[in-house]
CSV table of C-alpha atoms in Angstrom, one decimal:
chain,number,residue,atom,x,y,z
A,1,MET,CA,15.0,-132.6,74.8
A,2,GLU,CA,11.8,-134.9,74.5
A,3,ALA,CA,9.5,-131.7,74.9
A,4,LYS,CA,11.4,-130.2,72.0
A,5,TYR,CA,11.1,-133.2,69.8
A,6,GLN,CA,7.5,-133.2,70.4
A,7,LEU,CA,7.1,-129.5,69.3
A,8,ILE,CA,9.0,-130.4,66.2
A,9,ARG,CA,6.9,-133.5,65.6
A,10,THR,CA,3.5,-131.7,66.0
A,11,PHE,CA,4.8,-128.7,64.0
A,12,PHE,CA,5.8,-130.8,61.0
A,13,ASP,CA,3.1,-133.4,61.1
A,14,GLU,CA,0.0,-131.1,62.2
A,15,ASP,CA,0.9,-127.4,61.7
A,16,ILE,CA,2.2,-127.4,58.1
A,17,PRO,CA,-0.6,-127.8,55.6
A,18,PHE,CA,1.6,-128.7,52.7
A,19,ASN,CA,3.3,-131.6,54.8
A,20,LYS,CA,-0.2,-133.0,55.3
A,21,LEU,CA,-1.1,-132.7,51.7
A,22,VAL,CA,1.8,-134.8,50.6
A,23,GLY,CA,1.4,-137.2,53.7
A,24,MET,CA,4.7,-136.6,55.4
A,25,LYS,CA,5.3,-137.9,59.0
A,26,VAL,CA,8.3,-137.4,61.1
A,27,THR,CA,9.7,-140.7,62.2
A,28,VAL,CA,13.1,-140.1,63.6
A,29,LEU,CA,14.4,-137.1,65.6
A,30,GLY,CA,17.7,-136.9,67.5
A,31,GLU,CA,20.4,-134.2,67.8
A,32,GLY,CA,21.2,-132.9,64.4
A,33,HIS,CA,19.2,-135.4,62.5
A,34,ALA,CA,15.8,-136.3,61.6
A,35,ALA,CA,13.8,-138.7,59.1
A,36,ILE,CA,10.5,-138.1,57.6
A,37,ARG,CA,8.5,-140.6,55.7
A,38,VAL,CA,6.0,-140.4,52.9
A,39,PRO,CA,3.7,-143.4,52.0
A,40,PHE,CA,2.8,-143.8,48.4
A,41,LYS,CA,-0.4,-142.5,47.0
A,42,PRO,CA,-1.4,-141.9,43.3
A,43,GLU,CA,-1.3,-138.1,43.6
A,44,LEU,CA,2.5,-138.3,44.0
A,45,ILE,CA,3.2,-139.9,40.6
A,46,GLY,CA,5.3,-137.6,38.2
A,47,ASP,CA,5.9,-139.9,35.3
A,48,GLN,CA,3.1,-142.4,34.5
A,49,ARG,CA,5.1,-144.1,31.8
A,50,ARG,CA,7.9,-145.4,33.9
A,51,PRO,CA,6.2,-145.1,36.5
A,52,ALA,CA,7.9,-142.8,38.9
A,53,LEU,CA,7.3,-140.4,41.8
A,54,HIS,CA,7.3,-136.6,40.8
A,55,GLY,CA,10.8,-135.0,41.5
A,56,GLY,CA,8.9,-132.4,43.4
A,57,VAL,CA,8.0,-135.0,46.0
A,58,LEU,CA,11.5,-135.7,46.7
A,59,SER,CA,12.5,-132.1,46.7
A,60,ALA,CA,9.8,-131.3,49.1
A,61,LEU,CA,10.8,-134.1,51.3
A,62,ILE,CA,14.3,-133.2,51.2
A,63,ASP,CA,13.4,-129.5,52.2
A,64,ALA,CA,11.2,-130.8,55.2
A,65,ALA,CA,13.8,-133.5,56.4
A,66,GLY,CA,16.6,-130.8,56.2
A,67,GLY,CA,14.4,-128.4,58.2
A,68,ALA,CA,13.4,-131.0,60.8
A,69,ALA,CA,17.1,-132.0,61.4
A,70,ALA,CA,18.1,-128.2,61.6
A,71,PHE,CA,15.0,-127.6,64.1
A,72,THR,CA,16.8,-130.1,66.4
A,73,ARG,CA,19.6,-127.8,66.9
A,74,VAL,CA,17.9,-124.6,67.7
A,75,ASN,CA,16.2,-123.1,70.8
A,76,LEU,CA,12.4,-124.0,70.8
A,77,PRO,CA,9.9,-122.5,71.0
A,78,GLY,CA,11.3,-119.2,69.7
A,79,ASP,CA,13.9,-119.6,66.9
A,80,THR,CA,12.6,-120.0,63.3
A,81,LEU,CA,14.1,-121.3,60.2
A,82,SER,CA,13.7,-120.6,56.4
A,83,THR,CA,15.2,-122.2,53.4
A,84,LEU,CA,17.8,-120.0,51.6
A,85,ASP,CA,19.2,-122.5,49.2
A,86,MET,CA,18.6,-126.2,48.3
A,87,ARG,CA,20.3,-128.5,45.6
A,88,VAL,CA,18.8,-131.8,44.8
A,89,ASP,CA,20.6,-134.5,42.9
A,90,TYR,CA,18.2,-137.2,41.6
A,91,LEU,CA,20.2,-140.5,41.4
A,92,ARG,CA,17.4,-142.9,40.1
A,93,PRO,CA,13.6,-143.1,39.7
A,94,ALA,CA,11.5,-143.2,42.7
A,95,LYS,CA,9.3,-146.3,42.5
A,96,LEU,CA,5.7,-146.1,43.6
A,97,GLN,CA,6.6,-147.0,47.1
A,98,THR,CA,7.1,-145.4,50.5
A,99,VAL,CA,10.1,-142.9,50.5
A,100,ILE,CA,12.1,-141.8,53.5
A,101,ALA,CA,14.3,-138.7,53.7
A,102,GLU,CA,17.1,-138.4,56.3
A,103,GLY,CA,18.6,-135.2,57.3
A,104,HIS,CA,22.0,-134.7,59.0
A,105,VAL,CA,23.1,-131.2,60.1
A,106,SER,CA,26.7,-130.6,58.7
A,107,ARG,CA,27.1,-127.2,60.2
A,108,MET,CA,25.0,-125.3,62.9
A,109,GLY,CA,26.0,-121.8,63.0
A,110,ASN,CA,24.3,-118.8,64.8
A,111,ARG,CA,22.6,-117.6,61.6
A,112,VAL,CA,23.0,-120.3,59.0
A,113,ALA,CA,22.4,-124.1,59.2
A,114,SER,CA,23.6,-126.3,56.6
A,115,VAL,CA,22.2,-129.8,56.2
A,116,ASP,CA,22.9,-133.1,54.2
A,117,ILE,CA,19.9,-135.0,53.1
A,118,HIS,CA,19.3,-138.4,51.3
A,119,CYS,CA,16.3,-140.3,50.2
A,120,TYR,CA,15.6,-143.9,50.0
A,121,HIS,CA,12.7,-146.4,49.8
A,122,GLU,CA,11.7,-148.0,52.9
A,123,GLY,CA,13.9,-151.1,53.7
A,124,GLU,CA,16.5,-150.0,51.1
A,125,PRO,CA,18.5,-147.4,53.1
A,126,GLU,CA,21.7,-147.8,51.1
A,127,ARG,CA,20.2,-147.3,47.8
A,128,HIS,CA,19.7,-143.6,47.5
A,129,LEU,CA,17.1,-142.1,45.1
A,130,ALA,CA,18.3,-138.6,45.6
A,131,THR,CA,20.6,-136.6,47.8
A,132,GLY,CA,20.3,-133.0,48.7
A,133,LYS,CA,22.0,-130.1,50.4
A,134,ALA,CA,20.1,-127.3,51.9
A,135,VAL,CA,21.0,-124.1,53.8
A,136,TYR,CA,18.7,-122.5,56.2
A,137,ASN,CA,18.4,-119.1,57.6
A,138,VAL,CA,18.2,-119.2,61.4
A,139,ARG,CA,16.4,-116.4,63.1
A,140,ARG,CA,17.1,-116.5,66.8
A,141,SER,CA,14.4,-115.3,69.1
A,142,SER,CA,17.0,-113.8,71.5
A,143,THR,CA,20.6,-112.4,71.1
A,144,ASP,CA,21.8,-115.2,73.4
A,145,LYS,CA,24.4,-117.5,71.7
A,146,PRO,CA,22.7,-121.0,71.0
A,147,THR,CA,23.5,-123.7,73.5
A,148,LEU,CA,26.5,-125.4,72.3
A,149,GLN,CA,26.3,-129.2,71.8
B,1,MET,CA,-1.7,-142.8,28.8
B,2,ASN,CA,0.9,-142.0,26.0
B,3,LEU,CA,2.8,-138.8,26.5
B,4,ALA,CA,3.6,-138.6,22.8
B,5,ASN,CA,-0.2,-138.5,21.9
B,6,VAL,CA,-1.0,-136.0,24.7
B,7,LEU,CA,1.9,-133.7,23.5
B,8,GLU,CA,0.8,-133.9,20.0
B,9,GLN,CA,-2.8,-133.1,20.8
B,10,ALA,CA,-1.7,-130.4,23.2
B,11,LYS,CA,0.5,-128.7,20.5
B,12,VAL,CA,-2.3,-128.9,17.9
B,13,ALA,CA,-4.6,-127.2,20.4
B,14,SER,CA,-1.9,-124.9,21.5
B,15,ASP,CA,-3.0,-125.8,25.1
B,16,PRO,CA,-0.1,-126.4,27.5
B,17,GLN,CA,-2.5,-126.9,30.3
B,18,SER,CA,-3.5,-130.4,28.8
B,19,LEU,CA,0.0,-131.6,29.3
B,20,LEU,CA,-0.4,-131.5,33.1
B,21,GLN,CA,-2.6,-134.7,32.9
B,22,CYS,CA,0.9,-136.4,32.5
B,23,PHE,CA,1.8,-135.0,36.0
B,24,PRO,CA,-0.6,-136.0,38.8
B,25,TYR,CA,1.5,-134.5,41.5
B,26,ALA,CA,1.7,-131.1,39.7
B,27,GLN,CA,-2.1,-131.2,39.3
B,28,ALA,CA,-2.6,-132.2,42.9
B,29,LEU,CA,-0.9,-129.1,44.0
B,30,GLY,CA,-3.0,-127.0,41.8
B,31,ILE,CA,-0.4,-126.2,39.1
B,32,SER,CA,-1.8,-124.9,35.6
B,33,ALA,CA,-0.2,-123.5,32.6
B,34,SER,CA,-1.0,-120.9,30.0
B,35,TRP,CA,0.4,-118.5,27.6
B,36,ASP,CA,1.7,-115.0,28.2
B,37,ASN,CA,3.1,-113.1,25.3
B,38,GLU,CA,3.7,-116.3,23.5
B,39,LYS,CA,5.8,-117.6,26.5
B,40,LEU,CA,4.6,-120.6,28.7
B,41,VAL,CA,3.9,-119.6,32.3
B,42,ALA,CA,2.9,-122.1,34.8
B,43,HIS,CA,0.8,-120.9,37.9
B,44,LEU,CA,0.5,-122.2,41.4
B,45,ALA,CA,-2.9,-121.1,42.8
B,46,PHE,CA,-2.9,-120.3,46.5
B,47,ASP,CA,-4.5,-123.0,48.7
B,48,GLN,CA,-4.3,-123.4,52.5
B,49,HIS,CA,-2.8,-126.8,51.6
B,50,ILE,CA,0.5,-125.4,50.4
B,51,ILE,CA,1.2,-123.3,53.3
B,52,GLY,CA,4.6,-124.2,55.1
B,53,ASP,CA,4.5,-121.7,58.0
B,54,LEU,CA,1.1,-120.8,59.4
B,55,GLY,CA,2.6,-118.1,61.5
B,56,ALA,CA,4.1,-116.3,58.8
B,57,ALA,CA,1.6,-117.5,56.3
B,58,ALA,CA,4.3,-118.5,53.9
B,59,LEU,CA,4.3,-121.0,51.1
B,60,GLN,CA,6.3,-124.3,51.6
B,61,GLY,CA,9.6,-124.4,49.8
B,62,GLY,CA,8.6,-127.8,48.4
B,63,ALA,CA,5.6,-126.4,46.6
B,64,ILE,CA,7.7,-123.5,45.0
B,65,SER,CA,10.3,-126.1,44.1
B,66,THR,CA,7.7,-128.3,42.4
B,67,LEU,CA,6.3,-125.2,40.6
B,68,LEU,CA,9.9,-124.5,39.3
B,69,GLU,CA,10.5,-128.1,38.2
B,70,SER,CA,7.0,-128.3,36.5
B,71,THR,CA,7.5,-125.2,34.5
B,72,ALA,CA,11.0,-126.4,33.4
B,73,VAL,CA,9.6,-129.9,32.4
B,74,LEU,CA,6.7,-128.3,30.4
B,75,SER,CA,8.7,-125.8,28.7
B,76,LEU,CA,11.1,-128.5,27.6
B,77,LEU,CA,8.4,-130.8,26.4
B,78,TRP,CA,6.8,-127.9,24.5
B,79,SER,CA,10.2,-127.2,22.8
B,80,VAL,CA,11.3,-130.7,21.7
B,81,GLU,CA,10.6,-131.7,18.1
B,82,LYS,CA,11.2,-135.3,18.9
B,83,ILE,CA,9.1,-136.7,22.0
B,84,GLN,CA,11.5,-137.0,24.8
B,85,MET,CA,10.4,-137.7,28.3
B,86,PRO,CA,12.6,-135.5,30.6
B,87,GLN,CA,14.3,-137.1,33.5
B,88,PHE,CA,15.6,-134.7,36.2
B,89,MET,CA,19.3,-135.1,37.1
B,90,ASN,CA,19.6,-132.2,39.6
B,91,HIS,CA,17.5,-129.2,40.6
B,92,SER,CA,19.1,-126.3,42.6
B,93,VAL,CA,16.6,-123.8,44.1
B,94,GLU,CA,17.5,-120.4,45.6
B,95,TYR,CA,14.8,-119.0,47.8
B,96,LEU,CA,14.9,-115.2,47.4
B,97,ALA,CA,11.9,-114.1,49.3
B,98,SER,CA,9.1,-116.1,51.3
B,99,GLY,CA,6.1,-116.8,49.2
B,100,ARG,CA,2.9,-114.9,50.3
B,101,PRO,CA,-0.5,-116.4,50.2
B,102,LYS,CA,-1.3,-115.6,46.7
B,103,PRO,CA,-0.9,-116.9,43.2
B,104,THR,CA,2.7,-117.7,42.1
B,105,HIS,CA,3.9,-117.7,38.5
B,106,ALA,CA,6.9,-119.2,37.0
B,107,GLN,CA,8.7,-119.0,33.5
B,108,ALA,CA,11.5,-121.1,32.3
B,109,GLU,CA,14.4,-120.2,29.9
B,110,ILE,CA,16.1,-123.1,28.2
B,111,VAL,CA,19.7,-122.0,28.5
B,112,ARG,CA,21.2,-125.0,26.6
B,113,HIS,CA,19.3,-127.7,24.9
B,114,GLY,CA,21.7,-130.3,23.9
B,115,HIS,CA,21.3,-133.9,22.6
B,116,GLN,CA,21.2,-135.6,25.9
B,117,ILE,CA,21.1,-132.8,28.5
B,118,ALA,CA,19.2,-129.5,28.9
B,119,ASN,CA,20.0,-126.8,31.3
B,120,VAL,CA,17.1,-124.8,32.4
B,121,ARG,CA,16.8,-121.5,34.3
B,122,THR,CA,13.5,-120.9,35.9
B,123,ILE,CA,12.1,-117.9,37.9
B,124,ALA,CA,9.1,-117.7,40.1
B,125,TRP,CA,7.3,-114.5,41.1
B,126,GLN,CA,4.0,-113.3,42.6
B,127,GLY,CA,2.6,-109.9,41.9
B,128,ASP,CA,5.7,-108.1,40.5
B,129,ARG,CA,7.7,-110.0,37.9
B,130,SER,CA,10.8,-108.0,38.6
B,131,ALA,CA,10.8,-109.2,42.2
B,132,PRO,CA,11.2,-112.9,41.9
B,133,ILE,CA,10.7,-115.0,45.0
B,134,ALA,CA,12.7,-118.2,43.8
B,135,ALA,CA,15.0,-119.0,41.1
B,136,ALA,CA,16.2,-122.4,40.0
B,137,HIS,CA,18.8,-124.1,37.9
B,138,THR,CA,17.9,-127.6,36.6
B,139,HIS,CA,19.7,-130.1,34.6
B,140,VAL,CA,17.5,-132.6,32.7
B,141,LEU,CA,18.4,-135.7,30.9
B,142,LEU,CA,16.6,-136.2,27.7
B,143,VAL,CA,15.7,-139.8,26.8
B,144,PRO,CA,14.1,-140.6,23.4
B,145,GLU,CA,10.6,-142.1,23.8
B,146,SER,CA,11.1,-145.9,23.1
B,147,LYS,CA,8.8,-147.1,20.4
């Protein structure tokens, strides 16, 4: 399991250029859940008047955290995921601080994974900034059924 | 920087690109805006940084999502008479095809522009406009700029 988590960590932190651009780092991985952290930097501002982070930072983070959570439930290396659909509800403006997104797999199917995600500022896990629901297409490397967990 | 001033100047110059100075994240991603047949079109230039899957050379969904959101906000700002800073309520993205390593364009249609809430439908495409790679529905809260 640790080897699989290391693959996911390396994939998200090192191998996805966009994640590096935003500054995402995987902080937590467990069966069916993942957390990703983004420290604040000025390039992430969306509204300088309030000021607040850009909604796109949260939606990108939600997509990544949902993907990382779903990755913990597939066979690696081999299986791949792609986002089919994602809905983000913005609950309050994100301050110019570190943001964390946590994804929890609500259903892992053979072809489709559904994940619930929420974002919060570090140290304020109960105060949600945005919630998301993402659906991923799972492409299995073999026709074998996935390991049931 | 005052959004009202930036917007006023941008409208006088008919230059949607200058609005992007209000959105550092969109700028950092390489998003630009221009006119196409009198409609506002936003563009996401291809760059190695926005790749989400090196193996498949596909764009990251978050980059496409940001392009769609930015297009919605730019189109709304352009359409308002009174200056209002849009705040996103929710944003629902449908990924229709993987983004190839080439420029992506997006255009928004304001489905309904109410007093408080706007409903915007945005579509993103690459070479062929009739083959969109993503579509989004966005609800935006319109808050009057406080004086």
